[in-house]
Backbone as a chain_set.jsonl record, in Angstrom:
{"seq": "ATKEKVPFVLIAGGEDAEAGAVSFRFRDGSQRNGVPVAEAVRTITDAIATRVQV", "coords": {"N": [[-28.621, -82.854, -14.44], [-30.414, -83.945, -16.263], [-31.134, -86.417, -15.121], [-32.38, -85.528, -12.826], [-34.644, -84.433, -13.813], [-34.836, -81.749, -14.557], [-36.307, -79.012, -16.182], [-34.983, -77.421, -18.09], [-31.685, -76.373, -19.119], [-29.568, -73.658, -18.72], [-27.352, -72.102, -20.893], [-24.389, -70.318, -21.322], [-22.311, -69.509, -23.489], [-19.25, -68.424, -25.129], [-19.921, -67.045, -27.568], [-22.576, -66.466, -27.012], [-22.294, -64.755, -24.784], [-20.963, -62.573, -25.94], [-22.99, -61.647, -27.575], [-24.882, -60.863, -25.783], [-26.7, -62.727, -24.927], [-28.255, -65.955, -24.225], [-28.379, -69.567, -24.223], [-30.829, -72.139, -24.311], [-31.116, -75.447, -23.253], [-33.277, -78.008, -23.543], [-35.102, -80.549, -21.729], [-36.094, -82.469, -23.49], [-34.166, -82.627, -25.378], [-34.063, -80.695, -27.322], [-32.946, -77.417, -28.393], [-32.629, -73.916, -27.845], [-31.023, -71.289, -29.22], [-29.141, -68.239, -28.765], [-30.894, -66.543, -27.325], [-32.104, -63.501, -26.232], [-31.082, -61.928, -23.165], [-33.088, -60.62, -21.595], [-35.441, -61.804, -22.574], [-34.899, -64.436, -21.878], [-34.962, -64.279, -19.092], [-37.692, -63.722, -18.733], [-38.748, -66.132, -19.734], [-37.77, -67.965, -17.859], [-38.92, -67.0, -15.426], [-41.621, -67.289, -16.069], [-41.759, -70.076, -16.331], [-41.263, -70.824, -13.693], [-43.46, -69.66, -12.407], [-45.584, -71.118, -13.441], [-45.15, -73.729, -12.839], [-45.878, -76.992, -11.624], [-46.379, -78.208, -8.429], [-45.404, -81.217, -6.902]], "CA": [[-29.871, -82.16, -14.696], [-31.322, -84.851, -16.949], [-31.634, -87.404, -14.169], [-33.227, -84.84, -11.857], [-35.808, -83.955, -14.569], [-34.827, -80.295, -14.662], [-36.923, -78.761, -17.483], [-34.02, -76.869, -19.044], [-30.384, -75.918, -18.631], [-29.174, -72.4, -19.335], [-25.963, -72.154, -21.346], [-23.861, -69.006, -21.714], [-21.001, -69.692, -24.093], [-18.556, -67.216, -25.558], [-20.72, -66.322, -28.567], [-23.745, -65.94, -26.317], [-21.874, -63.625, -23.96], [-20.69, -61.437, -26.834], [-24.26, -61.184, -28.135], [-25.807, -60.516, -24.702], [-27.754, -63.733, -25.022], [-27.996, -67.264, -23.636], [-29.031, -70.665, -24.926], [-31.566, -73.077, -23.482], [-31.148, -76.855, -23.658], [-34.455, -78.557, -22.893], [-35.042, -81.952, -21.332], [-36.379, -83.332, -24.636], [-33.009, -82.613, -26.266], [-34.074, -79.532, -28.214], [-32.143, -76.298, -27.903], [-32.875, -72.576, -28.403], [-29.777, -70.533, -29.118], [-29.165, -66.799, -29.002], [-32.061, -65.914, -26.7], [-31.687, -62.31, -25.482], [-31.151, -62.123, -21.722], [-34.398, -60.197, -21.074], [-36.397, -62.846, -22.94], [-34.555, -65.611, -21.074], [-35.474, -64.027, -17.738], [-39.148, -63.919, -18.804], [-38.987, -67.562, -19.902], [-37.497, -68.624, -16.575], [-39.926, -66.615, -14.439], [-42.885, -67.926, -16.477], [-41.657, -71.497, -15.996], [-41.402, -70.936, -12.24], [-44.813, -69.285, -12.032], [-46.569, -72.086, -13.921], [-44.77, -75.109, -12.528], [-46.802, -77.724, -10.763], [-45.706, -78.859, -7.305], [-45.844, -82.592, -6.674]], "C": [[-30.878, -83.097, -15.354], [-31.931, -85.851, -15.986], [-32.583, -86.786, -13.157], [-34.485, -84.262, -12.499], [-35.949, -82.434, -14.542], [-35.357, -79.953, -16.062], [-35.982, -78.173, -18.534], [-32.74, -76.479, -18.327], [-30.059, -74.651, -19.399], [-27.696, -72.46, -19.665], [-25.55, -70.749, -21.778], [-22.437, -69.204, -22.205], [-20.411, -68.362, -24.525], [-19.351, -66.394, -26.554], [-21.959, -65.713, -27.927], [-23.373, -64.689, -25.53], [-21.614, -62.387, -24.81], [-21.973, -60.826, -27.368], [-25.245, -60.728, -27.061], [-26.994, -61.46, -24.676], [-27.335, -64.997, -24.272], [-28.65, -68.309, -24.526], [-29.719, -71.553, -23.904], [-31.404, -74.467, -24.073], [-32.261, -77.498, -22.839], [-34.308, -80.05, -22.666], [-35.283, -82.891, -22.508], [-35.241, -83.364, -25.657], [-32.97, -81.436, -27.219], [-33.283, -78.393, -27.573], [-32.585, -75.024, -28.591], [-31.628, -71.758, -28.152], [-30.02, -69.047, -29.343], [-30.386, -66.092, -28.45], [-31.576, -64.692, -25.918], [-31.942, -62.504, -23.982], [-32.526, -61.735, -21.163], [-35.466, -61.241, -21.387], [-36.158, -64.116, -22.122], [-35.093, -65.456, -19.653], [-36.987, -64.228, -17.715], [-39.483, -65.403, -18.915], [-38.818, -68.299, -18.582], [-38.562, -68.272, -15.544], [-41.292, -67.194, -14.785], [-42.876, -69.408, -16.112], [-41.821, -71.72, -14.494], [-42.853, -70.674, -11.821], [-45.841, -70.36, -12.396], [-46.23, -73.524, -13.554], [-45.73, -75.714, -11.512], [-45.996, -78.419, -9.677], [-46.274, -80.264, -7.126], [-45.56, -83.02, -5.257]], "O": [[-32.066, -83.049, -15.037], [-33.135, -86.102, -16.038], [-33.498, -87.456, -12.679], [-35.309, -83.664, -11.808], [-37.061, -81.906, -14.506], [-34.903, -80.546, -17.04], [-36.164, -78.4, -19.73], [-32.711, -76.283, -17.112], [-30.259, -74.591, -20.612], [-26.879, -72.824, -18.819], [-26.276, -70.076, -22.51], [-21.48, -69.082, -21.441], [-21.005, -67.306, -24.311], [-19.45, -65.176, -26.41], [-22.349, -64.592, -28.251], [-24.069, -63.676, -25.606], [-22.004, -61.281, -24.439], [-22.039, -59.617, -27.591], [-26.333, -60.254, -27.388], [-28.132, -61.055, -24.438], [-26.221, -65.097, -23.757], [-29.38, -67.981, -25.461], [-29.251, -71.702, -22.776], [-31.543, -74.641, -25.283], [-32.206, -77.534, -21.61], [-33.507, -80.723, -23.315], [-34.74, -83.995, -22.532], [-35.338, -84.044, -26.679], [-31.949, -81.199, -27.864], [-32.993, -78.409, -26.377], [-32.884, -75.034, -29.785], [-31.224, -71.558, -27.007], [-30.97, -68.649, -30.018], [-30.865, -65.132, -29.053], [-30.728, -64.824, -25.035], [-32.902, -63.166, -23.589], [-33.072, -62.463, -20.334], [-36.311, -61.529, -20.539], [-37.107, -64.789, -21.721], [-35.621, -66.41, -19.081], [-37.514, -64.836, -16.784], [-40.407, -65.878, -18.255], [-39.63, -69.155, -18.232], [-39.06, -69.161, -14.853], [-42.049, -67.555, -13.885], [-43.88, -69.935, -15.634], [-42.447, -72.693, -14.073], [-43.401, -71.386, -10.98], [-46.862, -70.49, -11.72], [-46.958, -74.443, -13.928], [-46.303, -75.024, -10.669], [-45.039, -79.136, -9.97], [-47.487, -80.466, -7.192], [-45.863, -84.152, -4.881]]}, "num_chains": 1, "name": "protein.A"}
């Protein structure tokens, strides 16, 4: 994912699954943990809607 310049990777570990959440790992190395699934879906759809085609 890093080499392909994917903007983020979605992670769903055991704690995330129990909490009904996911974590995002961004290309810059930062991470957002415990993001509720509904918010994650909005984040992903917003990223798709605003991405620039090259």
